[in-house]
Amino acid sequence: MPSDSLQRFHFRDSPVRGELCQLTQSYREVLARHDYPLPVQVLLGQAMAAVALMASMLKLEGSLILQIQGDGPLSLLVAESNERGELRAIARYDHEAVIAGDEWTALTGQGQLVLTIDPDEGQRYQGIVPLEGGSLAAALGHYFQQSEQLPTEFFLFADSQAAGGLMLQVLPGHDDGDDPDLWPRSVNLAGTLRAEEVLALSIEEVLYRLYHEESIELFSAHPLAFKCTCSRARSENALRSIDMDELRAIVREQGGFIEVDCQFCHQRYRFDSVDVEQLAHDALTGTDSLQ
Ligand SMILES: [Zn+2]
């Protein structure tokens, strides 16, 4: 069974590169925390594969967050990865409304796809496009086109056990000596990929099946893993956005504490009235308790 990893490759002597990733354990850890119906599982898996592929291109330390917001049975999906390949994901949906066999359009309805790059240091960048195309892969291809980034194509797969994806990208630096047909050819070949190949074969085997007639250089594998980035400090930040008097009222109502429940991993952070007064004090004195 494939392990959780990502591998880059490039077509020799050409400006086309690619990445393939496979997720089993990390995907199962996400599924184990909620009772998702299969159509939602599949989209979560595809979204996890997509953020793993995109985050590995980040040229900075930080997170890449994919959000799907729609008016269909699936109202929100969030998948996040950082440059170290640490992944988490969650979905909100109407249990009654999701029907077996539902796919992209039936699940999401009309809405938007939001990509956020959240560097550990520096400013956030966010891009938004309407949900278009018949799949998450198509919507992401559309995103790259709209934001005038490098031509990029995604091929995403998931079932109830594993997820995986392939990304192809044209880099700047095309010259007349290059094979002009390589990009459309590599995309067309990738279009023949089947889920059972990506989810069951090794990355080397998948690449061999697709591109054995091309000259490919494969780089070393990067591990991927489930890891939630929640923390007590982040929960404090969430509490700071609530009005202090309202916060005190909640603490009183709940018998002396407030709990922040991480929806990604179910970790609970408990704050008692002393903690809440400390937050109020920090707000007054401008102390930033973030480490
Ligand atoms: Zn968490």
Tab-separated table of C-alpha atoms and ligand atoms in Angstrom:
chain	number	residue	atom	x	y	z
A	1	MET	CA	0.000	0.000	0.000
A	2	PRO	CA	1.366	3.436	-0.874
A	3	SER	CA	2.654	5.496	2.042
A	4	ASP	CA	1.825	9.148	2.687
A	5	SER	CA	4.276	10.926	0.490
A	6	LEU	CA	4.815	13.407	-2.288
A	7	GLN	CA	7.355	13.254	-5.086
A	8	ARG	CA	8.368	15.845	-7.625
A	9	PHE	CA	9.519	15.032	-11.119
A	10	HIS	CA	10.412	16.900	-14.230
A	11	PHE	CA	10.542	16.197	-17.899
A	12	ARG	CA	14.227	16.427	-18.814
A	13	ASP	CA	15.309	19.344	-20.998
A	14	SER	CA	11.891	20.966	-20.789
A	15	PRO	CA	10.080	23.524	-18.634
A	16	VAL	CA	7.376	21.047	-17.553
A	17	ARG	CA	7.354	19.706	-14.020
A	18	GLY	CA	5.006	17.622	-11.949
A	19	GLU	CA	4.233	16.277	-8.504
A	20	LEU	CA	2.445	13.138	-7.418
A	21	CYS	CA	1.141	12.516	-3.919
A	22	GLN	CA	-0.577	9.683	-2.100
A	23	LEU	CA	-2.361	9.792	1.257
A	24	THR	CA	-3.562	6.870	3.323
A	25	GLN	CA	-2.910	7.252	7.075
A	26	SER	CA	-3.267	11.053	7.140
A	27	TYR	CA	-6.532	10.830	5.186
A	28	ARG	CA	-7.881	8.128	7.499
A	29	GLU	CA	-7.054	10.241	10.542
A	30	VAL	CA	-9.207	13.030	9.113
A	31	LEU	CA	-12.050	10.593	8.326
A	32	ALA	CA	-11.825	8.968	11.785
A	33	ARG	CA	-12.736	12.233	13.518
A	34	HIS	CA	-16.123	12.708	11.835
A	35	ASP	CA	-18.783	10.469	10.380
A	36	TYR	CA	-18.685	11.779	6.811
A	37	PRO	CA	-20.830	10.272	4.036
A	38	LEU	CA	-18.796	8.860	1.130
A	39	PRO	CA	-19.293	11.763	-1.331
A	40	VAL	CA	-17.965	14.176	1.330
A	41	GLN	CA	-15.066	11.816	2.148
A	42	VAL	CA	-14.052	11.731	-1.512
A	43	LEU	CA	-14.027	15.513	-1.804
A	44	LEU	CA	-12.068	15.828	1.453
A	45	GLY	CA	-9.472	13.376	0.101
A	46	GLN	CA	-9.187	15.244	-3.182
A	47	ALA	CA	-8.839	18.553	-1.340
A	48	MET	CA	-6.124	17.126	0.937
A	49	ALA	CA	-4.198	15.866	-2.093
A	50	ALA	CA	-4.584	19.285	-3.749
A	51	VAL	CA	-3.260	21.268	-0.771
A	52	ALA	CA	-0.358	18.848	-0.298
A	53	LEU	CA	0.594	19.387	-3.961
A	54	MET	CA	0.257	23.165	-3.779
A	55	ALA	CA	1.898	23.631	-0.370
A	56	SER	CA	5.028	21.854	-1.523
A	57	MET	CA	5.477	24.664	-4.070
A	58	LEU	CA	5.463	27.318	-1.335
A	59	LYS	CA	8.721	29.195	-1.281
A	60	LEU	CA	8.175	30.196	2.341
A	61	GLU	CA	7.373	28.712	5.723
A	62	GLY	CA	3.647	28.776	6.307
A	63	SER	CA	0.310	27.270	5.396
A	64	LEU	CA	-1.729	26.949	2.276
A	65	ILE	CA	-5.472	26.801	2.959
A	66	LEU	CA	-8.098	25.708	0.452
A	67	GLN	CA	-11.710	26.617	1.204
A	68	ILE	CA	-14.774	25.606	-0.754
A	69	GLN	CA	-17.844	27.642	0.192
A	70	GLY	CA	-21.102	26.782	-1.515
A	71	ASP	CA	-24.893	26.817	-1.239
A	72	GLY	CA	-25.226	23.046	-1.829
A	73	PRO	CA	-25.417	20.227	0.763
A	74	LEU	CA	-21.697	20.771	1.407
A	75	SER	CA	-21.554	24.322	2.744
A	76	LEU	CA	-17.874	24.459	3.677
A	77	LEU	CA	-14.747	22.408	3.169
A	78	VAL	CA	-11.365	23.461	4.506
A	79	ALA	CA	-8.101	21.655	3.778
A	80	GLU	CA	-4.756	22.954	4.949
A	81	SER	CA	-1.132	21.963	4.502
A	82	ASN	CA	2.186	23.585	5.275
A	83	GLU	CA	5.561	23.336	3.577
A	84	ARG	CA	6.460	20.431	5.903
A	85	GLY	CA	3.613	18.314	4.532
A	86	GLU	CA	1.475	18.509	7.683
A	87	LEU	CA	-2.180	18.243	6.726
A	88	ARG	CA	-5.616	18.730	8.246
A	89	ALA	CA	-9.110	19.032	6.780
A	90	ILE	CA	-12.744	19.393	7.776
A	91	ALA	CA	-16.147	19.620	6.068
A	92	ARG	CA	-19.528	21.017	7.072
A	93	TYR	CA	-22.528	19.578	5.334
A	94	ASP	CA	-26.227	18.879	5.628
A	95	HIS	CA	-26.433	15.185	6.463
A	96	GLU	CA	-29.986	14.831	5.131
A	97	ALA	CA	-29.185	16.497	1.821
A	98	VAL	CA	-26.070	14.546	0.764
A	99	ILE	CA	-27.114	11.737	-1.551
A	100	ALA	CA	-24.942	8.716	-2.365
A	101	GLY	CA	-23.249	9.301	-5.685
A	102	ASP	CA	-23.319	13.090	-5.351
A	103	GLU	CA	-20.340	14.659	-7.007
A	104	TRP	CA	-18.813	18.112	-7.196
A	105	THR	CA	-21.663	20.215	-8.619
A	106	ALA	CA	-24.445	18.454	-6.691
A	107	LEU	CA	-22.455	18.743	-3.452
A	108	THR	CA	-21.175	22.291	-3.618
A	109	GLY	CA	-23.873	24.105	-5.591
A	110	GLN	CA	-22.904	27.670	-6.447
A	111	GLY	CA	-20.131	29.257	-4.507
A	112	GLN	CA	-16.495	30.128	-4.391
A	113	LEU	CA	-13.086	28.615	-4.050
A	114	VAL	CA	-10.703	30.505	-1.782
A	115	LEU	CA	-6.976	29.896	-1.629
A	116	THR	CA	-5.043	31.507	1.206
A	117	ILE	CA	-1.300	31.567	1.683
A	118	ASP	CA	-0.631	32.261	5.334
A	119	PRO	CA	3.111	32.731	5.912
A	120	ASP	CA	4.527	32.228	9.411
A	121	GLU	CA	5.963	35.712	8.956
A	122	GLY	CA	4.560	38.387	6.693
A	123	GLN	CA	1.275	39.121	5.021
A	124	ARG	CA	-1.491	36.748	4.066
A	125	TYR	CA	-2.363	36.421	0.425
A	126	GLN	CA	-5.856	35.381	-0.638
A	127	GLY	CA	-7.330	34.593	-4.047
A	128	ILE	CA	-10.985	33.847	-4.777
A	129	VAL	CA	-12.674	32.418	-7.885
A	130	PRO	CA	-16.224	31.142	-8.499
A	131	LEU	CA	-16.686	27.367	-8.316
A	132	GLU	CA	-16.489	26.366	-11.970
A	133	GLY	CA	-15.977	23.168	-13.908
A	134	GLY	CA	-17.246	19.740	-13.039
A	135	SER	CA	-14.671	18.883	-10.386
A	136	LEU	CA	-12.314	20.289	-7.773
A	137	ALA	CA	-9.437	19.660	-10.192
A	138	ALA	CA	-11.170	21.742	-12.882
A	139	ALA	CA	-11.945	24.546	-10.405
A	140	LEU	CA	-8.277	24.657	-9.359
A	141	GLY	CA	-7.102	24.711	-12.994
A	142	HIS	CA	-9.506	27.615	-13.501
A	143	TYR	CA	-8.080	29.355	-10.426
A	144	PHE	CA	-4.536	29.223	-11.815
A	145	GLN	CA	-5.780	30.495	-15.178
A	146	GLN	CA	-7.772	33.359	-13.631
A	147	SER	CA	-4.932	34.489	-11.409
A	148	GLU	CA	-2.596	34.428	-14.429
A	149	GLN	CA	-0.212	32.052	-12.782
A	150	LEU	CA	1.791	29.365	-14.557
A	151	PRO	CA	-0.408	26.952	-16.564
A	152	THR	CA	-1.225	24.201	-14.053
A	153	GLU	CA	-3.427	21.099	-14.264
A	154	PHE	CA	-4.674	18.876	-11.442
A	155	PHE	CA	-5.832	15.252	-11.417
A	156	LEU	CA	-7.342	14.302	-8.054
A	157	PHE	CA	-8.651	10.986	-6.748
A	158	ALA	CA	-10.054	9.522	-3.531
A	159	ASP	CA	-12.126	6.633	-2.233
A	160	SER	CA	-12.983	5.692	1.345
A	161	GLN	CA	-9.432	4.454	2.070
A	162	ALA	CA	-6.925	6.588	0.194
A	163	ALA	CA	-6.468	9.798	-1.733
A	164	GLY	CA	-3.951	10.987	-4.271
A	165	GLY	CA	-3.244	13.481	-6.953
A	166	LEU	CA	-1.059	14.594	-9.800
A	167	MET	CA	-0.191	18.169	-10.655
A	168	LEU	CA	1.498	19.298	-13.865
A	169	GLN	CA	2.886	22.772	-14.401
A	170	VAL	CA	4.653	24.693	-17.159
A	171	LEU	CA	7.542	26.746	-15.855
A	172	PRO	CA	8.822	29.885	-17.530
A	173	GLY	CA	11.767	29.335	-19.848
A	174	HIS	CA	10.284	27.720	-22.918
A	175	ASP	CA	12.548	28.054	-25.948
A	176	ASP	CA	12.453	26.989	-29.587
A	177	GLY	CA	14.589	23.953	-28.949
A	178	ASP	CA	11.919	22.490	-26.660
A	179	ASP	CA	9.330	19.948	-27.656
A	180	PRO	CA	6.260	22.202	-28.177
A	181	ASP	CA	3.887	19.269	-27.923
A	182	LEU	CA	5.153	18.087	-24.520
A	183	TRP	CA	2.699	20.102	-22.382
A	184	PRO	CA	-0.521	19.043	-24.193
A	185	ARG	CA	0.832	15.489	-24.502
A	186	SER	CA	1.694	15.194	-20.802
A	187	VAL	CA	-1.724	16.615	-19.824
A	188	ASN	CA	-3.581	14.258	-22.194
A	189	LEU	CA	-1.696	11.255	-20.859
A	190	ALA	CA	-2.463	12.318	-17.289
A	191	GLY	CA	-6.124	12.434	-18.295
A	192	THR	CA	-6.000	8.658	-18.799
A	193	LEU	CA	-5.067	8.084	-15.124
A	194	ARG	CA	-7.538	5.967	-13.212
A	195	ALA	CA	-8.274	6.239	-9.502
A	196	GLU	CA	-7.264	2.639	-8.835
A	197	GLU	CA	-3.806	3.322	-10.313
A	198	VAL	CA	-3.121	6.429	-8.233
A	199	LEU	CA	-4.550	4.917	-5.044
A	200	ALA	CA	-2.916	1.490	-5.219
A	201	LEU	CA	0.333	1.632	-7.199
A	202	SER	CA	3.605	3.190	-6.078
A	203	ILE	CA	4.441	6.671	-7.381
A	204	GLU	CA	7.192	5.184	-9.577
A	205	GLU	CA	4.742	2.716	-11.101
A	206	VAL	CA	2.167	5.415	-11.807
A	207	LEU	CA	4.787	7.579	-13.514
A	208	TYR	CA	6.101	4.651	-15.518
A	209	ARG	CA	2.604	3.804	-16.781
A	210	LEU	CA	2.006	7.394	-17.836
A	211	TYR	CA	5.342	8.577	-19.101
A	212	HIS	CA	7.551	5.614	-19.948
A	213	GLU	CA	8.154	7.088	-23.396
A	214	GLU	CA	9.309	10.412	-21.936
A	215	SER	CA	12.566	11.217	-20.204
A	216	ILE	CA	11.673	11.849	-16.584
A	217	GLU	CA	13.755	12.726	-13.568
A	218	LEU	CA	12.190	11.774	-10.237
A	219	PHE	CA	13.264	13.542	-7.022
A	220	SER	CA	13.281	12.099	-3.531
A	221	ALA	CA	10.012	11.605	-1.656
A	222	HIS	CA	8.712	14.002	1.002
A	223	PRO	CA	6.611	12.547	3.820
A	224	LEU	CA	3.047	13.777	4.417
A	225	ALA	CA	1.211	13.417	7.748
A	226	PHE	CA	-1.894	14.475	9.617
A	227	LYS	CA	-1.086	17.197	12.117
A	228	CYS	CA	-3.386	19.768	13.576
A	229	THR	CA	-1.900	23.213	14.013
A	230	CYS	CA	-4.321	24.279	16.740
A	231	SER	CA	-2.856	25.515	20.024
A	232	ARG	CA	-3.849	27.246	23.233
A	233	ALA	CA	-2.377	30.492	21.881
A	234	ARG	CA	-4.526	30.268	18.723
A	235	SER	CA	-7.602	29.570	20.855
A	236	GLU	CA	-6.797	32.663	22.937
A	237	ASN	CA	-6.713	34.662	19.722
A	238	ALA	CA	-10.142	33.328	18.789
A	239	LEU	CA	-11.462	34.368	22.223
A	240	ARG	CA	-9.965	37.846	21.832
A	241	SER	CA	-12.276	38.432	18.870
A	242	ILE	CA	-15.282	38.069	21.225
A	243	ASP	CA	-16.458	41.030	23.298
A	244	MET	CA	-15.073	40.696	26.847
A	245	ASP	CA	-18.423	41.250	28.585
A	246	GLU	CA	-19.975	38.602	26.363
A	247	LEU	CA	-17.094	36.257	27.215
A	248	ARG	CA	-17.596	36.824	30.950
A	249	ALA	CA	-21.315	36.110	30.527
A	250	ILE	CA	-20.572	32.792	28.761
A	251	VAL	CA	-18.133	31.793	31.518
A	252	ARG	CA	-20.792	32.540	34.172
A	253	GLU	CA	-23.487	30.642	32.272
A	254	GLN	CA	-21.267	27.594	31.815
A	255	GLY	CA	-20.302	27.351	35.468
A	256	GLY	CA	-16.950	29.104	35.467
A	257	PHE	CA	-15.204	28.215	32.211
A	258	ILE	CA	-15.325	28.404	28.446
A	259	GLU	CA	-14.033	25.710	26.112
A	260	VAL	CA	-12.674	26.171	22.627
A	261	ASP	CA	-13.141	22.929	20.707
A	262	CYS	CA	-10.858	22.432	17.705
A	263	GLN	CA	-13.102	21.092	14.975
A	264	PHE	CA	-10.198	19.613	13.036
A	265	CYS	CA	-8.870	17.326	15.788
A	266	HIS	CA	-11.378	17.630	18.697
A	267	GLN	CA	-8.707	18.949	21.060
A	268	ARG	CA	-10.369	21.080	23.747
A	269	TYR	CA	-8.822	24.178	25.283
A	270	ARG	CA	-10.421	25.229	28.567
A	271	PHE	CA	-10.265	28.792	29.929
A	272	ASP	CA	-11.562	29.651	33.397
A	273	SER	CA	-12.598	33.071	34.676
A	274	VAL	CA	-9.015	33.875	35.728
A	275	ASP	CA	-7.777	33.127	32.175
A	276	VAL	CA	-10.538	35.287	30.725
A	277	GLU	CA	-9.642	38.192	33.037
A	278	GLN	CA	-6.020	37.788	31.937
A	279	LEU	CA	-7.157	38.122	28.303
A	280	ALA	CA	-9.116	41.261	29.240
A	281	HIS	CA	-6.022	42.621	31.003
A	282	ASP	CA	-3.832	41.849	27.943
A	283	ALA	CA	-6.341	43.652	25.724
A	284	LEU	CA	-6.157	46.747	27.931
A	285	THR	CA	-2.373	46.824	28.193
A	286	GLY	CA	-1.795	45.767	24.585
A	287	THR	CA	0.206	42.696	25.614
A	288	ASP	CA	0.467	40.152	22.879
A	289	SER	CA	0.644	36.719	24.421
A	290	LEU	CA	1.399	35.013	21.098
A	291	GLN	CA	4.706	33.210	21.140
B	1	ZN	ZN	-6.772	20.831	16.401
